[in-house]
Amino acid sequence: MEFFDRMGRIFSRYSSFFGQGVANTLIIAFFAVLLGTLLGTLLAVLKMGKFKPTRWLASAYIEFIRGTPLMIQLMFIFYGLPMLNITFPEVSFIPNFERFAAGIFAMSLNSGAYVAEIIRSGIQAVDKGQAEAARSLGFKENQALVMVVLPQAIKNILPALGNEFVTVIKESSIVSVIGIADLMYQTNSVISVTFITLESLAVAAILYFIMTFVTSRLIAFAERKMANGTR
Amino acid sequence: MAQDELIVVKDLNKSFGKLHVLKNVSTTIKKGEVVAVIGPSGSGKSTFLRCLNLLEQPTSGHVFFEGVDICDKKTNIDLHRQKIGMVFQQFNLFNNMTVLKNITAAPVKIRKMDPKAAEEKALQLLDRVGLRDKANSYPSQLSGGQKQRVAIVRALAMEPDVMLFDEPTSALDPEMVGEVLNVMKDLAHEGMTMVVVTHEMSFAREVSSRVLFMADGEIREDRPSHEMFEDPRDPRLQDFLSKVLNL
């Protein structure tokens, strides 16, 4: 098959391009999920909290972010914030830091909204009777949450969080439009040099698939570890 | 307030939105009494029981436990709940803990009991209900009847002054009802104060000392159990008993 031959040749010739792209994609996805999880946890806590204004604010944020395209969010952060004189600093030893920061920031803000819903639904899926039983014994509300509800909620949350990680890896391809040298950007570079389009895209697709597949296997492994014994 | 009055309920009302579930319920539960609460479904039995330890916040009225108004916002309800054991229809054992941990969690974390001593005591209690060998099992590995016996032990481990049972046998397969009722009978004979919402008329008749018959959110009849079953006065009670006893 000529097609696969060309794929192989492109990959071996431009492997450092693709390698750089994979590395940058992983860096962005990793930090986006990490910061997104922190933000998502905070949003989930606010949304389930007793204080109405923050509850409303968290809900509004989640709905708005989930209801608008990531592309637009990214543009607003990369082009819009500097107009308000908010800029990401340049860091001399990390090339392109301000672009990376903007990309990770946008991905995190976006992912946080989805993670918040994952955490909230994971907690609320735990039978109410579990917390009631704890309260009836004299445990305080937060004790019941930490000892009984959260350990069970983690089992609902982890698989969905893994899916979110996989989604972020794929969606991060969008940061190529603001000039971050992620896998998608590097693939486009290869295409513009070689004019071999489909074969280059096929190589990128396979690399994306390897990243997402390995991630989902790792998470499935972690799930099995946690499921040992209980339930 | 008299010495032997453990729980005094005064003009208790509870509404869920427009639904008025409890209407001016008043009663007194004395030390050592075994009170069965019976009545058709939707009559407010469970809501009444859940108001006794404030799992359900009453809309108005008062619940005095050992002389303290637990409906008062200033009362620390967590403190009083330690003295009020509760057993649920759906068992509600902590799924993430072993049987032993289920039982020792509250004594160790709340009472600051020595973990070794708490385990010792938990095993003794498990022995009494014939489940010592299940100490290291998880709830998912137990049958319904076993779960409910563990749930009773979990509540007893806090050495409560009263035990509330919310339809403890309703979610059980018929062949497991007996093992749970036997544990409850033993408790009653040892002098534990109990309030039991139940559909088991034999338990209400033979074990309880008093029966509350509830219908439409009101206590319609409140009498010693032998009297009530022999001579039901309220027409709703007569109708209810004729339905549940002549199966």
Coordinates of C-alpha atoms in Angstrom, one line a residue:
Chain A
M1 CA 0.0 0.0 0.0
E2 CA 1.5 3.3 -1.1
F3 CA -0.5 5.3 1.4
F4 CA 1.0 3.5 4.4
D5 CA 4.4 3.7 2.8
R6 CA 4.1 7.4 2.6
M7 CA 2.8 7.6 6.2
G8 CA 5.8 5.6 7.4
R9 CA 8.2 7.8 5.4
I10 CA 6.6 11.0 6.7
F11 CA 6.7 9.8 10.2
S12 CA 10.3 8.7 10.2
R13 CA 11.5 11.9 8.3
Y14 CA 9.6 14.3 10.6
S15 CA 9.5 12.3 13.8
S16 CA 11.1 15.1 15.8
F17 CA 8.3 17.4 14.6
F18 CA 5.6 14.9 15.7
G19 CA 7.5 14.1 18.9
Q20 CA 7.6 17.8 19.9
G21 CA 3.9 18.1 19.1
V22 CA 3.0 15.1 21.2
A23 CA 5.1 16.4 24.1
N24 CA 3.4 19.8 24.0
T25 CA -0.1 18.3 23.6
L26 CA 0.5 16.2 26.7
I27 CA 1.8 19.1 28.7
I28 CA -1.2 21.2 27.9
A29 CA -3.7 18.4 28.5
F30 CA -2.0 17.5 31.8
F31 CA -2.1 21.0 33.2
A32 CA -5.6 21.7 31.8
V33 CA -6.9 18.6 33.6
L34 CA -5.0 19.4 36.8
L35 CA -6.2 23.0 37.0
G36 CA -9.6 22.1 35.6
T37 CA -10.0 19.5 38.4
L38 CA -9.1 22.1 41.1
L39 CA -11.5 24.6 39.6
G40 CA -14.2 21.9 39.0
T41 CA -13.9 20.8 42.7
L42 CA -14.3 24.4 43.8
L43 CA -17.3 25.0 41.5
A44 CA -18.9 21.7 42.6
V45 CA -18.6 22.7 46.3
L46 CA -20.1 26.2 45.6
K47 CA -22.9 24.7 43.5
M48 CA -23.9 22.2 46.2
G49 CA -23.3 24.8 49.0
K50 CA -25.9 26.5 51.1
F51 CA -25.0 30.1 50.1
K52 CA -27.3 31.1 47.3
P53 CA -25.4 33.8 45.4
T54 CA -22.3 31.6 45.0
R55 CA -24.5 28.7 44.1
W56 CA -26.1 30.7 41.4
L57 CA -22.8 32.0 40.2
A58 CA -21.3 28.6 39.9
S59 CA -24.4 27.3 38.0
A60 CA -24.3 30.3 35.6
Y61 CA -20.6 29.8 35.0
I62 CA -21.0 26.0 34.3
E63 CA -24.0 26.6 32.0
F64 CA -22.3 29.4 30.1
I65 CA -19.0 27.6 29.6
R66 CA -20.7 24.3 28.5
G67 CA -23.0 26.2 26.2
T68 CA -20.3 28.1 24.2
P69 CA -17.6 26.9 21.9
L70 CA -14.1 26.3 23.3
M71 CA -12.8 28.1 20.2
I72 CA -14.5 31.4 21.1
Q73 CA -13.4 31.0 24.8
L74 CA -9.8 30.6 23.7
M75 CA -10.0 33.6 21.4
F76 CA -11.4 35.8 24.1
I77 CA -8.6 34.8 26.5
F78 CA -5.7 35.1 24.0
Y79 CA -6.8 38.2 22.1
G80 CA -9.4 39.7 24.5
L81 CA -7.5 39.8 27.8
P82 CA -4.5 41.7 26.4
M83 CA -7.0 44.4 25.3
L84 CA -7.9 44.8 29.0
N85 CA -4.2 45.1 29.7
I86 CA -4.1 41.6 31.2
T87 CA -1.2 39.8 29.8
F88 CA 0.5 36.5 30.6
P89 CA 4.2 37.1 31.5
E90 CA 7.0 36.0 29.3
V91 CA 9.3 33.5 30.9
S92 CA 12.8 33.6 29.3
F93 CA 13.6 29.9 29.7
I94 CA 10.3 28.6 28.4
P95 CA 9.8 29.6 24.8
N96 CA 6.3 30.8 23.9
F97 CA 5.3 30.8 27.6
E98 CA 2.5 33.4 27.2
R99 CA 0.9 31.4 24.4
F100 CA 1.1 28.2 26.5
A101 CA -0.3 30.0 29.5
A102 CA -3.2 31.3 27.6
G103 CA -3.9 27.9 26.0
I104 CA -3.7 26.1 29.4
F105 CA -5.8 28.8 31.0
A106 CA -8.6 28.6 28.5
M107 CA -8.6 24.7 28.5
S108 CA -8.7 24.7 32.3
L109 CA -11.6 27.2 32.5
N110 CA -13.4 25.1 30.0
S111 CA -12.6 21.7 31.6
G112 CA -13.4 23.0 35.1
A113 CA -17.1 23.4 34.1
Y114 CA -17.3 19.8 32.9
V115 CA -15.4 18.5 35.9
A116 CA -17.7 20.3 38.3
E117 CA -20.7 18.5 36.9
I118 CA -18.8 15.2 37.0
I119 CA -18.0 15.7 40.7
R120 CA -21.5 17.0 41.6
S121 CA -23.3 14.1 39.9
G122 CA -20.8 11.6 41.4
I123 CA -21.5 12.9 44.9
Q124 CA -25.3 13.1 44.4
A125 CA -25.3 9.6 43.0
V126 CA -24.4 8.2 46.5
D127 CA -27.6 7.1 48.2
K128 CA -28.9 9.7 50.6
G129 CA -29.4 7.0 53.2
Q130 CA -25.6 6.7 53.6
A131 CA -25.3 10.3 54.9
E132 CA -28.5 10.0 56.9
A133 CA -27.2 6.9 58.7
A134 CA -24.0 8.7 59.5
R135 CA -25.9 11.8 60.8
S136 CA -28.2 9.5 62.9
L137 CA -25.1 8.2 64.7
G138 CA -24.1 11.8 65.6
F139 CA -21.6 12.5 62.9
K140 CA -21.4 16.1 61.8
E141 CA -22.3 16.9 58.2
N142 CA -18.7 17.3 57.0
Q143 CA -17.6 14.1 58.8
A144 CA -20.4 12.2 57.0
L145 CA -19.2 13.7 53.8
V146 CA -15.5 12.8 54.3
M147 CA -15.9 9.4 55.9
V148 CA -18.9 7.9 54.0
V149 CA -20.0 9.9 51.0
L150 CA -16.7 10.9 49.3
P151 CA -15.0 7.5 49.3
Q152 CA -18.1 6.2 47.5
A153 CA -18.4 9.2 45.2
I154 CA -14.8 8.7 44.0
K155 CA -15.8 5.5 42.4
N156 CA -18.5 7.3 40.4
I157 CA -16.2 10.2 39.6
L158 CA -13.0 8.5 38.5
P159 CA -14.2 6.9 35.3
A160 CA -15.9 10.1 34.2
L161 CA -12.8 12.1 35.1
G162 CA -10.8 9.7 32.9
N163 CA -13.1 10.4 30.0
E164 CA -12.7 14.1 30.6
F165 CA -8.9 13.6 30.4
V166 CA -9.3 11.8 27.1
T167 CA -11.6 14.5 25.8
V168 CA -9.1 17.3 26.8
I169 CA -6.3 15.5 25.0
K170 CA -8.4 15.6 21.8
E171 CA -9.9 19.0 22.3
S172 CA -6.5 20.5 23.0
S173 CA -5.9 20.4 19.2
I174 CA -7.7 23.6 19.1
V175 CA -4.9 25.6 20.7
S176 CA -3.0 25.2 17.5
V177 CA -5.0 28.2 16.2
I178 CA -3.2 30.5 18.6
G179 CA 0.2 29.2 17.5
I180 CA 1.1 26.7 20.2
A181 CA 3.2 24.0 18.7
D182 CA 1.0 21.1 19.8
L183 CA 0.5 17.9 17.7
M184 CA -2.1 19.5 15.4
Y185 CA 0.1 22.6 14.8
Q186 CA 3.1 20.5 14.1
T187 CA 1.1 18.3 11.7
N188 CA 0.0 21.4 9.8
S189 CA 3.7 22.4 9.6
V190 CA 4.6 19.1 8.1
I191 CA 1.7 19.4 5.6
S192 CA 2.8 22.9 4.6
V193 CA 6.4 21.6 3.9
T194 CA 5.5 18.4 2.2
F195 CA 2.1 19.0 0.7
I196 CA 1.2 15.5 1.7
T197 CA -2.1 16.1 3.6
L198 CA -4.0 12.9 4.3
E199 CA -1.0 10.8 5.2
S200 CA 0.2 13.4 7.7
L201 CA -3.2 13.7 9.2
A202 CA -3.3 9.9 9.5
V203 CA 0.0 9.9 11.4
A204 CA -1.4 12.6 13.8
A205 CA -4.6 10.6 14.2
I206 CA -2.7 7.5 15.2
L207 CA -0.6 9.5 17.7
Y208 CA -3.7 11.0 19.2
F209 CA -5.2 7.6 19.5
I210 CA -2.2 6.2 21.2
M211 CA -2.3 9.0 23.8
T212 CA -6.0 8.6 24.5
F213 CA -6.0 4.8 24.5
V214 CA -3.1 4.6 26.9
T215 CA -4.8 7.1 29.1
S216 CA -8.1 5.3 29.2
R217 CA -6.3 2.0 29.9
L218 CA -4.4 3.5 32.8
I219 CA -7.6 4.8 34.3
A220 CA -9.4 1.5 33.8
F221 CA -6.4 0.0 35.7
A222 CA -6.8 2.5 38.5
E223 CA -10.5 1.8 38.7
R224 CA -9.9 -1.9 39.1
K225 CA -7.4 -1.3 41.9
M226 CA -9.9 0.8 43.7
A227 CA -12.8 -1.6 43.2
N228 CA -10.9 -4.4 45.0
G229 CA -12.6 -5.5 48.2
T230 CA -15.6 -3.1 48.4
R231 CA -18.9 -3.1 46.7
Chain B
M1 CA -41.3 17.0 83.2
A2 CA -41.6 13.6 84.8
Q3 CA -38.4 11.5 85.3
D4 CA -39.4 8.6 83.2
E5 CA -40.5 10.6 80.2
L6 CA -37.8 10.1 77.5
I7 CA -39.4 11.7 74.5
V8 CA -42.2 14.3 74.6
V9 CA -43.7 15.3 71.3
K10 CA -45.8 18.5 71.4
D11 CA -48.0 19.8 68.5
L12 CA -45.7 18.5 65.8
N13 CA -46.5 19.7 62.3
K14 CA -44.6 18.8 59.1
S15 CA -45.4 19.9 55.6
F16 CA -43.7 19.1 52.4
G17 CA -44.7 22.1 50.3
K18 CA -48.5 22.0 50.2
L19 CA -48.7 18.5 51.6
H20 CA -49.5 18.5 55.3
V21 CA -48.0 15.2 56.5
L22 CA -48.1 15.6 60.3
K23 CA -51.0 17.4 61.9
N24 CA -50.5 18.5 65.6
V25 CA -49.0 15.2 66.7
S26 CA -48.5 15.0 70.5
T27 CA -47.4 12.0 72.5
T28 CA -45.0 10.9 75.2
I29 CA -42.6 8.0 75.2
K30 CA -41.5 6.7 78.5
K31 CA -38.4 4.8 79.5
G32 CA -38.6 1.1 78.8
E33 CA -41.6 1.4 76.6
V34 CA -41.8 -0.4 73.3
V35 CA -44.1 1.6 71.1
A36 CA -45.3 0.3 67.7
V37 CA -46.4 2.8 65.1
I38 CA -48.9 1.3 62.7
G39 CA -51.1 2.7 60.0
P40 CA -51.7 2.7 56.2
S41 CA -48.9 3.9 54.0
G42 CA -48.8 7.6 53.6
S43 CA -50.2 8.2 57.0
G44 CA -47.0 10.0 58.2
K45 CA -45.5 7.2 60.3
S46 CA -42.0 7.4 58.9
T47 CA -42.0 11.2 58.9
F48 CA -43.1 11.2 62.5
L49 CA -40.2 8.8 63.4
R50 CA -37.7 10.9 61.4
C51 CA -38.8 14.0 63.3
L52 CA -37.8 12.3 66.6
N53 CA -34.1 12.6 65.7
L54 CA -34.5 15.6 63.4
L55 CA -33.6 13.8 60.2
E56 CA -36.7 15.6 59.2
Q57 CA -37.0 19.2 60.4
P58 CA -40.5 19.7 61.8
T59 CA -42.4 22.7 60.4
S60 CA -43.6 23.6 63.9
G61 CA -44.0 22.1 67.3
H62 CA -41.5 20.6 69.7
V63 CA -39.7 17.4 70.4
F64 CA -38.2 17.1 73.9
F65 CA -35.5 14.4 74.3
E66 CA -34.5 13.8 77.9
G67 CA -36.0 17.2 78.8
V68 CA -34.2 19.2 76.0
D69 CA -36.1 20.8 73.2
I70 CA -34.1 19.4 70.2
C71 CA -36.1 21.5 67.8
D72 CA -34.5 24.6 69.3
K73 CA -31.9 26.0 66.9
K74 CA -29.4 26.4 69.7
T75 CA -29.5 22.7 70.6
N76 CA -26.6 20.7 69.2
I77 CA -28.5 17.9 67.6
D78 CA -25.4 15.9 66.9
L79 CA -24.9 15.4 70.6
H80 CA -28.4 14.1 71.1
R81 CA -28.4 11.9 68.1
Q82 CA -25.6 9.9 69.8
K83 CA -28.2 8.8 72.3
I84 CA -30.9 8.1 69.7
G85 CA -30.1 4.9 67.7
M86 CA -31.8 4.5 64.3
V87 CA -32.4 1.6 62.1
F88 CA -33.5 2.2 58.5
Q89 CA -35.7 0.2 56.1
Q90 CA -32.8 0.2 53.6
F91 CA -30.2 -0.7 56.2
N92 CA -27.9 2.1 55.1
L93 CA -24.7 0.3 56.1
F94 CA -21.7 2.2 55.0
N95 CA -20.7 0.5 51.7
N96 CA -17.1 1.6 51.9
M97 CA -16.4 0.0 55.3
T98 CA -16.3 -3.5 56.7
V99 CA -18.9 -4.7 59.1
L100 CA -16.5 -4.1 62.0
K101 CA -15.6 -0.6 60.8
N102 CA -19.3 0.2 60.3
I103 CA -19.8 -0.6 64.0
T104 CA -16.7 1.0 65.5
A105 CA -16.6 4.2 63.4
A106 CA -19.0 6.2 65.6
P107 CA -17.7 5.1 69.0
V108 CA -14.1 5.7 67.9
K109 CA -14.6 9.0 66.0
I110 CA -17.3 10.6 68.1
R111 CA -16.9 9.0 71.6
K112 CA -13.1 8.9 71.3
M113 CA -13.3 5.3 72.4
D114 CA -10.1 3.3 72.3
P115 CA -10.1 1.5 68.9
K116 CA -9.2 -1.9 70.5
A117 CA -11.9 -1.6 73.1
A118 CA -14.4 -0.5 70.5
E119 CA -13.5 -3.6 68.3
E120 CA -13.8 -5.9 71.3
K121 CA -17.3 -4.5 72.1
A122 CA -18.3 -4.7 68.4
L123 CA -17.4 -8.3 68.3
Q124 CA -19.3 -9.0 71.5
L125 CA -22.4 -7.4 70.0
L126 CA -21.9 -9.2 66.7
D127 CA -21.8 -12.4 68.7
R128 CA -25.2 -11.7 70.2
V129 CA -26.7 -11.4 66.8
G130 CA -24.8 -14.4 65.5
L131 CA -22.6 -12.6 63.0
R132 CA -19.2 -12.6 64.6
D133 CA -17.7 -14.4 61.5
K134 CA -18.9 -11.6 59.2
A135 CA -16.8 -8.9 61.0
N136 CA -14.4 -8.5 58.1
S137 CA -17.0 -8.7 55.3
Y138 CA -18.3 -5.8 53.3
P139 CA -22.0 -5.0 53.4
S140 CA -22.4 -6.1 49.7
Q141 CA -21.4 -9.6 50.9
L142 CA -24.3 -9.9 53.3
S143 CA -27.9 -10.9 53.0
G144 CA -30.6 -8.4 53.8
G145 CA -31.3 -10.0 57.2
Q146 CA -27.6 -10.0 58.0
K147 CA -27.3 -6.3 57.0
Q148 CA -30.2 -5.3 59.2
R149 CA -28.8 -7.2 62.2
V150 CA -25.5 -5.4 61.6
A151 CA -27.3 -2.1 61.4
I152 CA -29.0 -2.7 64.7
V153 CA -25.6 -3.5 66.3
R154 CA -24.1 -0.4 64.7
A155 CA -26.7 1.7 66.5
L156 CA -26.4 -0.2 69.8
A157 CA -22.6 0.3 69.8
M158 CA -23.3 4.0 70.7
E159 CA -25.2 2.8 73.8
P160 CA -28.3 4.8 72.9
D161 CA -31.2 5.5 75.3
V162 CA -33.8 4.8 72.7
M163 CA -33.9 3.0 69.4
L164 CA -35.9 4.1 66.5
F165 CA -36.8 1.5 63.8
D166 CA -38.2 2.7 60.5
E167 CA -39.9 -0.3 58.9
P168 CA -36.9 -2.5 59.7
T169 CA -38.3 -5.6 58.0
S170 CA -40.1 -4.2 55.0
A171 CA -37.2 -4.5 52.6
L172 CA -36.4 -8.1 53.6
D173 CA -37.2 -11.4 52.0
P174 CA -39.9 -13.2 54.0
E175 CA -37.5 -15.9 55.3
M176 CA -35.3 -13.2 56.8
V177 CA -37.9 -11.3 58.7
G178 CA -37.8 -13.7 61.7
E179 CA -34.1 -13.3 62.4
V180 CA -34.4 -9.5 62.6
L181 CA -37.6 -9.6 64.7
N182 CA -35.9 -12.0 67.1
V183 CA -33.0 -9.5 67.7
M184 CA -35.6 -6.8 68.3
K185 CA -37.6 -9.0 70.7
D186 CA -34.4 -9.6 72.7
L187 CA -33.8 -5.9 72.9
A188 CA -37.3 -5.2 74.1
H189 CA -36.9 -7.9 76.8
E190 CA -33.7 -6.3 78.0
G191 CA -35.6 -3.1 78.6
M192 CA -34.5 -1.0 75.7
T193 CA -36.9 1.9 74.9
M194 CA -38.0 1.4 71.3
V195 CA -40.2 3.2 68.8
V196 CA -40.9 0.9 65.9
V197 CA -42.7 1.8 62.7
T198 CA -43.8 -1.5 61.4
H199 CA -46.2 -3.5 59.2
E200 CA -45.6 -6.6 61.3
M201 CA -48.8 -6.9 63.3
S202 CA -47.5 -9.9 65.3
F203 CA -44.7 -7.8 66.6
A204 CA -47.0 -4.9 67.4
R205 CA -49.3 -7.2 69.2
E206 CA -46.9 -9.4 71.1
V207 CA -43.8 -7.4 71.7
S208 CA -44.8 -3.8 71.9
S209 CA -46.4 -2.4 75.1
R210 CA -48.2 0.4 73.3
V211 CA -49.5 1.1 69.8
L212 CA -49.9 4.4 68.0
F213 CA -52.3 4.1 65.1
M214 CA -51.7 6.9 62.6
A215 CA -53.9 7.9 59.6
D216 CA -53.8 11.1 57.5
G217 CA -51.0 12.6 59.6
E218 CA -52.8 12.2 63.0
I219 CA -52.5 9.8 65.8
R220 CA -56.0 8.4 65.8
E221 CA -55.6 5.9 68.6
D222 CA -52.9 5.5 71.3
R223 CA -53.4 2.6 73.7
P224 CA -51.8 -0.4 75.2
S225 CA -51.3 -3.0 72.5
H226 CA -53.4 -5.8 73.9
E227 CA -56.4 -3.5 74.3
M228 CA -56.1 -2.0 70.9
F229 CA -56.0 -5.2 69.0
E230 CA -58.9 -6.7 71.0
D231 CA -61.1 -3.6 70.9
P232 CA -60.2 -1.2 68.1
R233 CA -62.4 1.9 68.4
D234 CA -61.5 4.2 65.6
P235 CA -63.3 3.2 62.4
R236 CA -60.1 3.8 60.4
L237 CA -58.3 1.4 62.7
Q238 CA -61.0 -1.2 62.4
D239 CA -60.8 -1.0 58.7
F240 CA -57.0 -1.1 58.7
L241 CA -56.8 -4.1 61.0
S242 CA -59.4 -6.0 59.1
K243 CA -57.3 -5.6 55.9
V244 CA -53.9 -6.5 57.4
L245 CA -55.0 -9.2 59.7
N246 CA -57.3 -11.2 57.4
L247 CA -54.8 -11.9 54.7

